[in-house]
Amino acid sequence: MYVRGHKKDYDEWKSQGNSGWGYEDVLPLFKHSESFKSVGDFGYHGTNGYLSVNVIKSNHAQVEAFIEANKELRIPEIDYNGKQQIGVGRTQTNTINGRRHSVGKAFLQLARNRTNLRVESNSLVTKILIKSSKKRAYGVLYMKNSVPYKVKCRKEVIISAGSINSPQLLMLSGIGPKSHLKKIGIPVTKDLSVGCNLQDHPAYFDLIFETNHTEPEITLRENIRNYLNGFGRLTIGGNVNALAFFHTDSTNLSESPEIEIIMIPSDISNPYLKNAHRYTSESFDAIWSKVKSSKSFTIVMVLMHPKSRGTVKLKSSSPFESPLIDLNFFSDNEETDIEVMYQGIQRTLKLLETKAFKKLNASLVYNPLPACKHHQYLSKKYWYCQIRQLTTTLYHPVGTCKMGPDPNKGAVVNSKLQVHGVCNLRIADASIIPVQTSGHTNAAAIMIGEKLSQLILNKQ
């Protein structure tokens, strides 16, 4: 999904001392990479970039009802990558002819024959080489087919391993919290708050609705034919047809949204969901056992700006051992996160009161959760319990190599993406994001790559 986030997200980055990262600074970068192929607010879209962005085409009755129901609740239909984000809109994705248009396809394939580019696949970087006396990066060690290799550089080492593996690699190389590295037995090169400030989008997948509407059955052959022709349900990632963004206690359309709701016109009761989000068998069966898949749909509710912060830490000094990830959901002392999630559920349930949902005879599937049976069913305490039990990751980790001017306040890189106190080392991925964006992190991560290329070309 291609969701940039809200103007205020980037202005907040800038207000924290990150010059060049305000919305007016980054909008040209979004537009530069984009080739927008659909109807939208073209003042906010690019049409000549390498990355194809399209709006999902769907005439599913449940999707139409979702859009109309939100409009009844004064949530306008919009291009959420345009002037405002509060609203409802069909999903925008980086696809071309119904197939994913990844950054690898959009950018790397075009450059693959350049003489100054070499891509090593099936390789794992195990350490950044740093001259400790000068604190200067000069290369990396990596493993391929169980064989170690060393690569040296004349200019810079740029890390783009993501919000989990970038902090892991830095800590393995001696850059990270001093006390943690000493505990693991790694010599400290630079004491920085690497792996701190972890943020994700807490997601609640368990608002399931049933209707009196049954979509016509489509055979496997028809689905495959449609896919090969570039349309149909197999071309819609995760079957996500529409998104809505809203603030729980404000009708101001210029506000940054607190909640995103995702419309999936089907139930998602399959082993993939259970395994991907670590449901217990008891919880999964309680929530999904009564769902009639042919007439149901799912609304996923997502908290945009959690106040809780987690960590990524090393489990050992081995680069082959996965790090320890603690998302630390709902740990904020004021319980703001869980209250906003609760208010988001109450707002989402108001869709049931709209003409559009009543036309489908839509109703919430009520399946009490055994772990919360000591609370009155559907009371606030019950919802708090169920939210804590079932909220899971949307796989949008950010912030573990936070961008900011002051390493004493948790910053790992500066506004030029250079690691504080280590020469010739930069990071360019979602780990540098200081505060989570209002939406899926794909678009923001691509923009960060554009920003780094601009910095390098301008010799900054």
mmCIF file of N, CA and C in Angstrom, residues 237-281:
data_model
loop_
_atom_site.group_PDB
_atom_site.id
_atom_site.type_symbol
_atom_site.label_atom_id
_atom_site.label_comp_id
_atom_site.label_asym_id
_atom_site.label_seq_id
_atom_site.Cartn_x
_atom_site.Cartn_y
_atom_site.Cartn_z
ATOM 1 N N GLY A 237 -3.560 -6.483 -3.118
ATOM 2 C CA GLY A 237 -2.742 -7.009 -2.035
ATOM 3 C C GLY A 237 -3.497 -7.111 -0.724
ATOM 4 N N GLY A 238 -3.540 -8.319 -0.163
ATOM 5 C CA GLY A 238 -4.240 -8.536 1.090
ATOM 6 C C GLY A 238 -5.737 -8.339 0.999
ATOM 7 N N ASN A 239 -6.240 -8.192 -0.229
ATOM 8 C CA ASN A 239 -7.660 -7.909 -0.471
ATOM 9 C C ASN A 239 -8.103 -6.621 0.220
ATOM 10 N N VAL A 240 -7.164 -5.694 0.416
ATOM 11 C CA VAL A 240 -7.474 -4.401 1.037
ATOM 12 C C VAL A 240 -7.992 -3.464 -0.044
ATOM 13 N N ASN A 241 -9.279 -3.152 0.018
ATOM 14 C CA ASN A 241 -9.931 -2.379 -1.037
ATOM 15 C C ASN A 241 -10.065 -0.897 -0.731
ATOM 16 N N ALA A 242 -10.131 -0.546 0.544
ATOM 17 C CA ALA A 242 -10.330 0.860 0.905
ATOM 18 C C ALA A 242 -9.777 1.124 2.298
ATOM 19 N N LEU A 243 -9.423 2.397 2.542
ATOM 20 C CA LEU A 243 -8.898 2.839 3.829
ATOM 21 C C LEU A 243 -9.659 4.080 4.268
ATOM 22 N N ALA A 244 -9.828 4.242 5.565
ATOM 23 C CA ALA A 244 -10.388 5.479 6.107
ATOM 24 C C ALA A 244 -9.517 5.943 7.263
ATOM 25 N N PHE A 245 -9.368 7.254 7.379
ATOM 26 C CA PHE A 245 -8.560 7.853 8.434
ATOM 27 C C PHE A 245 -9.423 8.855 9.186
ATOM 28 N N PHE A 246 -9.340 8.823 10.518
ATOM 29 C CA PHE A 246 -10.142 9.778 11.282
ATOM 30 C C PHE A 246 -9.505 10.072 12.634
ATOM 31 N N HIS A 247 -9.981 11.138 13.247
ATOM 32 C CA HIS A 247 -9.595 11.547 14.591
ATOM 33 C C HIS A 247 -10.776 11.248 15.494
ATOM 34 N N THR A 248 -10.541 10.685 16.657
ATOM 35 C CA THR A 248 -11.658 10.207 17.473
ATOM 36 C C THR A 248 -12.465 11.323 18.123
ATOM 37 N N ASP A 249 -11.866 12.498 18.351
ATOM 38 C CA ASP A 249 -12.605 13.551 19.056
ATOM 39 C C ASP A 249 -12.542 14.901 18.355
ATOM 40 N N SER A 250 -12.306 14.898 17.049
ATOM 41 C CA SER A 250 -12.261 16.152 16.307
ATOM 42 C C SER A 250 -12.873 15.953 14.931
ATOM 43 N N THR A 251 -13.592 16.965 14.466
ATOM 44 C CA THR A 251 -14.161 16.937 13.114
ATOM 45 C C THR A 251 -13.354 17.812 12.167
ATOM 46 N N ASN A 252 -12.218 18.320 12.642
ATOM 47 C CA ASN A 252 -11.355 19.171 11.826
ATOM 48 C C ASN A 252 -10.644 18.308 10.781
ATOM 49 N N LEU A 253 -10.955 18.549 9.516
ATOM 50 C CA LEU A 253 -10.408 17.703 8.452
ATOM 51 C C LEU A 253 -8.920 17.939 8.210
ATOM 52 N N SER A 254 -8.352 18.990 8.799
ATOM 53 C CA SER A 254 -6.922 19.245 8.622
ATOM 54 C C SER A 254 -6.076 18.555 9.684
ATOM 55 N N GLU A 255 -6.732 17.922 10.652
ATOM 56 C CA GLU A 255 -6.011 17.238 11.725
ATOM 57 C C GLU A 255 -5.267 16.012 11.200
ATOM 58 N N SER A 256 -4.223 15.646 11.931
ATOM 59 C CA SER A 256 -3.557 14.365 11.679
ATOM 60 C C SER A 256 -4.422 13.250 12.254
ATOM 61 N N PRO A 257 -4.655 12.164 11.524
ATOM 62 C CA PRO A 257 -5.546 11.107 12.024
ATOM 63 C C PRO A 257 -4.938 10.324 13.177
ATOM 64 N N GLU A 258 -5.807 9.887 14.068
ATOM 65 C CA GLU A 258 -5.395 8.998 15.158
ATOM 66 C C GLU A 258 -5.565 7.535 14.777
ATOM 67 N N ILE A 259 -6.560 7.265 13.928
ATOM 68 C CA ILE A 259 -6.954 5.895 13.618
ATOM 69 C C ILE A 259 -7.058 5.710 12.108
ATOM 70 N N GLU A 260 -6.616 4.554 11.642
ATOM 71 C CA GLU A 260 -6.876 4.095 10.276
ATOM 72 C C GLU A 260 -7.735 2.839 10.380
ATOM 73 N N ILE A 261 -8.755 2.741 9.521
ATOM 74 C CA ILE A 261 -9.488 1.482 9.422
ATOM 75 C C ILE A 261 -9.354 0.957 7.996
ATOM 76 N N ILE A 262 -9.124 -0.337 7.899
ATOM 77 C CA ILE A 262 -8.818 -1.009 6.642
ATOM 78 C C ILE A 262 -9.976 -1.930 6.282
ATOM 79 N N MET A 263 -10.501 -1.770 5.075
ATOM 80 C CA MET A 263 -11.649 -2.559 4.633
ATOM 81 C C MET A 263 -11.193 -3.770 3.824
ATOM 82 N N ILE A 264 -11.499 -4.961 4.330
ATOM 83 C CA ILE A 264 -11.198 -6.213 3.637
ATOM 84 C C ILE A 264 -12.524 -6.928 3.392
ATOM 85 N N PRO A 265 -13.023 -6.977 2.157
ATOM 86 C CA PRO A 265 -14.349 -7.547 1.895
ATOM 87 C C PRO A 265 -14.363 -9.076 1.892
ATOM 88 N N SER A 266 -13.880 -9.632 2.974
ATOM 89 C CA SER A 266 -13.894 -11.088 3.169
ATOM 90 C C SER A 266 -13.505 -11.332 4.614
ATOM 91 N N ASP A 267 -13.704 -12.543 5.093
ATOM 92 C CA ASP A 267 -13.134 -12.857 6.399
ATOM 93 C C ASP A 267 -11.698 -13.323 6.169
ATOM 94 N N ILE A 268 -10.907 -13.238 7.203
ATOM 95 C CA ILE A 268 -9.492 -13.615 7.067
ATOM 96 C C ILE A 268 -9.158 -14.727 8.055
ATOM 97 N N SER A 269 -10.126 -15.608 8.259
ATOM 98 C CA SER A 269 -9.952 -16.699 9.226
ATOM 99 C C SER A 269 -9.228 -17.868 8.574
ATOM 100 N N ASN A 270 -7.926 -17.757 8.479
ATOM 101 C CA ASN A 270 -7.139 -18.845 7.906
ATOM 102 C C ASN A 270 -5.859 -19.024 8.715
ATOM 103 N N PRO A 271 -5.165 -20.121 8.530
ATOM 104 C CA PRO A 271 -3.956 -20.375 9.318
ATOM 105 C C PRO A 271 -2.890 -19.297 9.159
ATOM 106 N N TYR A 272 -2.881 -18.620 8.003
ATOM 107 C CA TYR A 272 -1.877 -17.562 7.818
ATOM 108 C C TYR A 272 -2.054 -16.482 8.874
ATOM 109 N N LEU A 273 -3.295 -16.020 9.060
ATOM 110 C CA LEU A 273 -3.548 -14.975 10.053
ATOM 111 C C LEU A 273 -3.149 -15.452 11.444
ATOM 112 N N LYS A 274 -3.527 -16.660 11.773
ATOM 113 C CA LYS A 274 -3.216 -17.196 13.098
ATOM 114 C C LYS A 274 -1.712 -17.245 13.332
ATOM 115 N N ASN A 275 -0.971 -17.714 12.351
ATOM 116 C CA ASN A 275 0.476 -17.862 12.513
ATOM 117 C C ASN A 275 1.203 -16.526 12.431
ATOM 118 N N ALA A 276 0.768 -15.660 11.512
ATOM 119 C CA ALA A 276 1.456 -14.382 11.314
ATOM 120 C C ALA A 276 1.321 -13.480 12.527
ATOM 121 N N HIS A 277 0.197 -13.589 13.229
ATOM 122 C CA HIS A 277 -0.057 -12.683 14.341
ATOM 123 C C HIS A 277 -0.083 -13.385 15.691
ATOM 124 N N ARG A 278 0.362 -14.641 15.716
ATOM 125 C CA ARG A 278 0.609 -15.374 16.954
ATOM 126 C C ARG A 278 -0.627 -15.475 17.847
ATOM 127 N N TYR A 279 -1.784 -15.727 17.249
ATOM 128 C CA TYR A 279 -2.970 -16.007 18.046
ATOM 129 C C TYR A 279 -2.796 -17.337 18.783
ATOM 130 N N THR A 280 -3.317 -17.414 19.991
ATOM 131 C CA THR A 280 -3.451 -18.723 20.620
ATOM 132 C C THR A 280 -4.622 -19.435 19.956
ATOM 133 N N SER A 281 -4.619 -20.746 19.997
ATOM 134 C CA SER A 281 -5.723 -21.508 19.399
ATOM 135 C C SER A 281 -7.049 -21.147 20.054
#
